[in-house]
Coordinates of C-alpha atoms and ligand atoms in Angstrom, one line a residue:
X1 CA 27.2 8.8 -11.7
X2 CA 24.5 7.9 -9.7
X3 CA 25.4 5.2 -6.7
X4 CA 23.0 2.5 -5.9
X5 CA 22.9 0.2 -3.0
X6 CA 21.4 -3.2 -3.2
X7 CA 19.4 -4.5 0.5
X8 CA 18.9 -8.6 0.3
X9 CA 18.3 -11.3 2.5
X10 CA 18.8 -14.6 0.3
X11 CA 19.5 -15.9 -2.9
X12 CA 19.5 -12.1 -4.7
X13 CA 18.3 -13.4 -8.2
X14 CA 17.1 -10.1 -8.8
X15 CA 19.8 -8.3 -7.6
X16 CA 22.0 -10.5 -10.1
X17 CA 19.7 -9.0 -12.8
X18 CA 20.1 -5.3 -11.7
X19 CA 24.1 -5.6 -11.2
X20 CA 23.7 -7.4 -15.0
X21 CA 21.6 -4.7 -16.1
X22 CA 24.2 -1.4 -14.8
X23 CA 27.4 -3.6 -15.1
X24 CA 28.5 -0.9 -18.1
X25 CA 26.3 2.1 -17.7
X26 CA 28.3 5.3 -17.1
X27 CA 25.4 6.7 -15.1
X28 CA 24.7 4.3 -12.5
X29 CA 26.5 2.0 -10.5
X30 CA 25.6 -0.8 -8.0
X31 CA 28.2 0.2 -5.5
X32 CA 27.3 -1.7 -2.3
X33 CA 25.3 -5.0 -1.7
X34 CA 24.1 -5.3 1.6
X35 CA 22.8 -8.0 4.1
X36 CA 21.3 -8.7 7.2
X37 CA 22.3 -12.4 6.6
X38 CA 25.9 -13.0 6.4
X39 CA 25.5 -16.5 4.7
X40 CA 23.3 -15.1 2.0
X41 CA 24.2 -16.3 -1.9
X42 CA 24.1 -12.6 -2.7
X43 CA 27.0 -11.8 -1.3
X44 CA 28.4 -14.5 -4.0
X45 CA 26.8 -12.8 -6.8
X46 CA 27.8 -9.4 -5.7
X47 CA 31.5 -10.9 -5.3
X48 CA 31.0 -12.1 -8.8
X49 CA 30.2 -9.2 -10.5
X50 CA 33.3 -7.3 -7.8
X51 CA 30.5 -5.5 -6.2
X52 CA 31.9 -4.2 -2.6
X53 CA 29.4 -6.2 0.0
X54 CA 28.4 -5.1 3.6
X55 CA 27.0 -7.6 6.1
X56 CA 25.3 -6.2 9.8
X57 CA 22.8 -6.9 12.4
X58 CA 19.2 -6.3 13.1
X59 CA 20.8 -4.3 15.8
X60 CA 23.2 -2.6 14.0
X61 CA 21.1 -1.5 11.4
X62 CA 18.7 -0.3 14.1
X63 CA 21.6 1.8 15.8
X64 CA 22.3 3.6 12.9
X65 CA 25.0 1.6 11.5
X66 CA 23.8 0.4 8.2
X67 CA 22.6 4.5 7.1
X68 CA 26.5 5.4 8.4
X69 CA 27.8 3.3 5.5
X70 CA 25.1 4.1 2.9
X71 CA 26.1 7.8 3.7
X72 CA 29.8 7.0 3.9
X73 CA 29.9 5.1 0.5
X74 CA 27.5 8.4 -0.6
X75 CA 24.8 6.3 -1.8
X76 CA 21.9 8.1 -3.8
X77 CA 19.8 5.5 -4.2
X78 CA 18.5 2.4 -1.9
X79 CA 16.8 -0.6 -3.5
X80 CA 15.4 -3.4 -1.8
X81 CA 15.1 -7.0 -3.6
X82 CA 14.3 -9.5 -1.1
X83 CA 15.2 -8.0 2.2
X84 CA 13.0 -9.5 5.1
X85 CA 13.6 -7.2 7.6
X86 CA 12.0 -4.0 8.9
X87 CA 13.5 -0.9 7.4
X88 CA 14.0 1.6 10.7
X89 CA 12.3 5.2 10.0
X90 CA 15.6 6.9 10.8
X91 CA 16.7 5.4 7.1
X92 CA 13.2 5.8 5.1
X93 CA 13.5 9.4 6.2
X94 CA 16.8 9.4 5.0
X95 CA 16.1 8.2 1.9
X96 CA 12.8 9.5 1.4
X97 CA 11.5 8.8 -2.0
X98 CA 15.1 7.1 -2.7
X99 CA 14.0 3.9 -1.3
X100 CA 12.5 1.5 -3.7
X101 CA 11.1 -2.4 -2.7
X102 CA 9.9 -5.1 -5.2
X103 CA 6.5 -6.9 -3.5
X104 CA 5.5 -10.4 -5.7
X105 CA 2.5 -9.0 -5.7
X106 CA -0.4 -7.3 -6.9
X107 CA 0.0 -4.7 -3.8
X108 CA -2.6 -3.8 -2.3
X109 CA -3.5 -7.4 -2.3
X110 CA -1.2 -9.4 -0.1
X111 CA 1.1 -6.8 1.6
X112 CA 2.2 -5.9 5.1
X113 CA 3.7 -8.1 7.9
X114 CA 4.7 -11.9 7.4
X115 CA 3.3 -11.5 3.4
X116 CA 6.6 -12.5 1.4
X117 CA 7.8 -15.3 -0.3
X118 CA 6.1 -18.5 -0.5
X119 CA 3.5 -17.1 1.6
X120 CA 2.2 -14.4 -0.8
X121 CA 2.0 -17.2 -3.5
X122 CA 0.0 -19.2 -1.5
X123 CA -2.3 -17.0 -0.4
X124 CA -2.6 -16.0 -4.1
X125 CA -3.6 -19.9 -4.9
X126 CA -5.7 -20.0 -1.7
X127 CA -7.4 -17.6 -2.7
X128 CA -8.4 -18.9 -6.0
X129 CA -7.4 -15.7 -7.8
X130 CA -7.0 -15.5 -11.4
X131 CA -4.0 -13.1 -11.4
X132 CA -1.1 -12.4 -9.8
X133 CA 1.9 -9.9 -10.4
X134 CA 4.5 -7.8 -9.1
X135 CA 4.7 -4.2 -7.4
X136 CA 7.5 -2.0 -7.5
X137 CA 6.8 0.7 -4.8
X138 CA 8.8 3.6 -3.3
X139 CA 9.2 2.5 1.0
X140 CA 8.0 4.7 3.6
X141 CA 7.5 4.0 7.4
X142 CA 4.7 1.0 6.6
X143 CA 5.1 -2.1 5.3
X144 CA 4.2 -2.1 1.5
X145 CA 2.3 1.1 1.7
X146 CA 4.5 3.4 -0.2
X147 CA 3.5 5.1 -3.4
X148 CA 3.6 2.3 -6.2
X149 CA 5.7 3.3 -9.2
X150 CA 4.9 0.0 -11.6
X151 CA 3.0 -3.3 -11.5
X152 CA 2.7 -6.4 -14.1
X153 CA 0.7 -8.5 -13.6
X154 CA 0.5 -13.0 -14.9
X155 CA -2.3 -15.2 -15.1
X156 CA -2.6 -17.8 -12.3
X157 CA -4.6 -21.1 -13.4
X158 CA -5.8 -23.5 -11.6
X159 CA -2.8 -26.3 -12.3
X160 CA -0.7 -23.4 -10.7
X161 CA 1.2 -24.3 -7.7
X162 CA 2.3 -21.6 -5.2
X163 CA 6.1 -22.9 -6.8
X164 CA 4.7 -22.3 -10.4
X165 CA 3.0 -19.2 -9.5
X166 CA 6.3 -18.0 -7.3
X167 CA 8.5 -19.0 -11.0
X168 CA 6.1 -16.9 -13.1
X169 CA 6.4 -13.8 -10.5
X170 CA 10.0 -14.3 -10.6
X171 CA 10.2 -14.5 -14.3
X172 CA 8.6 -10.7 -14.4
X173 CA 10.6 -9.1 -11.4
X174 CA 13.5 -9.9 -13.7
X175 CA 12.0 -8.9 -16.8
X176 CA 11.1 -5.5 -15.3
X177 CA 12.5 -4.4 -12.1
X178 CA 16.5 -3.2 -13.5
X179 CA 14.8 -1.6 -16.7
X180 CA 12.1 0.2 -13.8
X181 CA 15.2 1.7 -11.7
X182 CA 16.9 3.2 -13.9
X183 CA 13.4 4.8 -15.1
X184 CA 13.0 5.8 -11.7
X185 CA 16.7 7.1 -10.9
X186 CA 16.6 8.8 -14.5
X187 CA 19.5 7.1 -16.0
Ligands
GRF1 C1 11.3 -11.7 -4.7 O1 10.2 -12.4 -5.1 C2 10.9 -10.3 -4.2 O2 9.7 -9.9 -4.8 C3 10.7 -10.6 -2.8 O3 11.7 -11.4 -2.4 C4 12.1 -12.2 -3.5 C5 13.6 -12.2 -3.7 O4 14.0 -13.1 -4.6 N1 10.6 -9.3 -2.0 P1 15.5 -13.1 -5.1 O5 16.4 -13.2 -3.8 O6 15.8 -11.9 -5.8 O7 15.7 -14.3 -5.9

């Protein structure tokens, strides 16, 4: 059995769909969902589906604390759906090639620092560009930089809002992301 952890800062729509997804696979489990924001609806979710949940610090997670339960729980795999903060290189190099983000993106349009959420779309609409999409990338030391495993990509018009392009975006994390982990974790 592989064990995955799920990183989130807010509302964890996609981790509902990956919990969803490996609720009753007998080769990988979501075994610990994790957050830097102890108020964060995910925790709810992960409650819901009687997923164990860890909350900690910037600081903690920068000491070392957050890697000493990944290892204590013996977690293979790291996935990160909407988690806003800076991963430290003492966990990337832990979990070298076992680390894997989702971007709302067409990466390498609109990464690195302060690119997420609502400000991605926006620049996307700003921008006047015709598509839009997701990235599904492995993490390493940079922002956004790591080796990208899958994209999708969605036509943007120009009615689109950044809310209507940020639904669409949404729409194919969910679609794709769980089905892309277990590719990538070979379950
Ligand atoms: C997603 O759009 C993801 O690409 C980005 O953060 C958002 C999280 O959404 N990194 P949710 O919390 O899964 O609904």
């Amino acid at each position: 059995m592989k064990r995955l952890a799920i990183l989130a800062s807010g509302s964890g729509s996609n981790a509902e769909k990956i919990m969803e997804h490996f609720q009753h696979s007998d080769k990988a489990e979501i075994a610990l969902v994790a957050s830097n924001k102890t108020e964060a609806f995910v925790l709810e979710r992960a409650r819901k589906f009687g997923v164990p949940t860890f909350t900690f610090s910037r600081k903690e997670m920068d000491a070392g604390m957050l890697l000493e339960k990944l290892q204590a729980e013996n977690i293979d795999w790291v996935i990160l759906a909407g988690f806003l903060l800076k991963i430290p290189d003492h966990l990337t190099h832990a979990y070298s090639d076992k680390m894997v983000n989702i971007h709302p993106a067409l990466l390498p349009k609109y990464g690195g620092k302060g690119m997420y959420g609502s400000f991605v779309h926006a620049a996307v609409k700003d921008a006047g560009d015709t598509e839009t999409g997701i990235t599904i990338h492995l993490v390493n030391e940079h922002y956004d930089e790591g080796k990208i495993i899958f994209q999708a990509s969605t036509p943007v018009s120009l009615e689109d809002t950044p809310e209507t392009i940020a639904d669409k975006v949404h729409a194919l994390e969910h679609a794709h992301f769980p089905r892309v982990i277990g590719e990538l974790v070979g379950v």
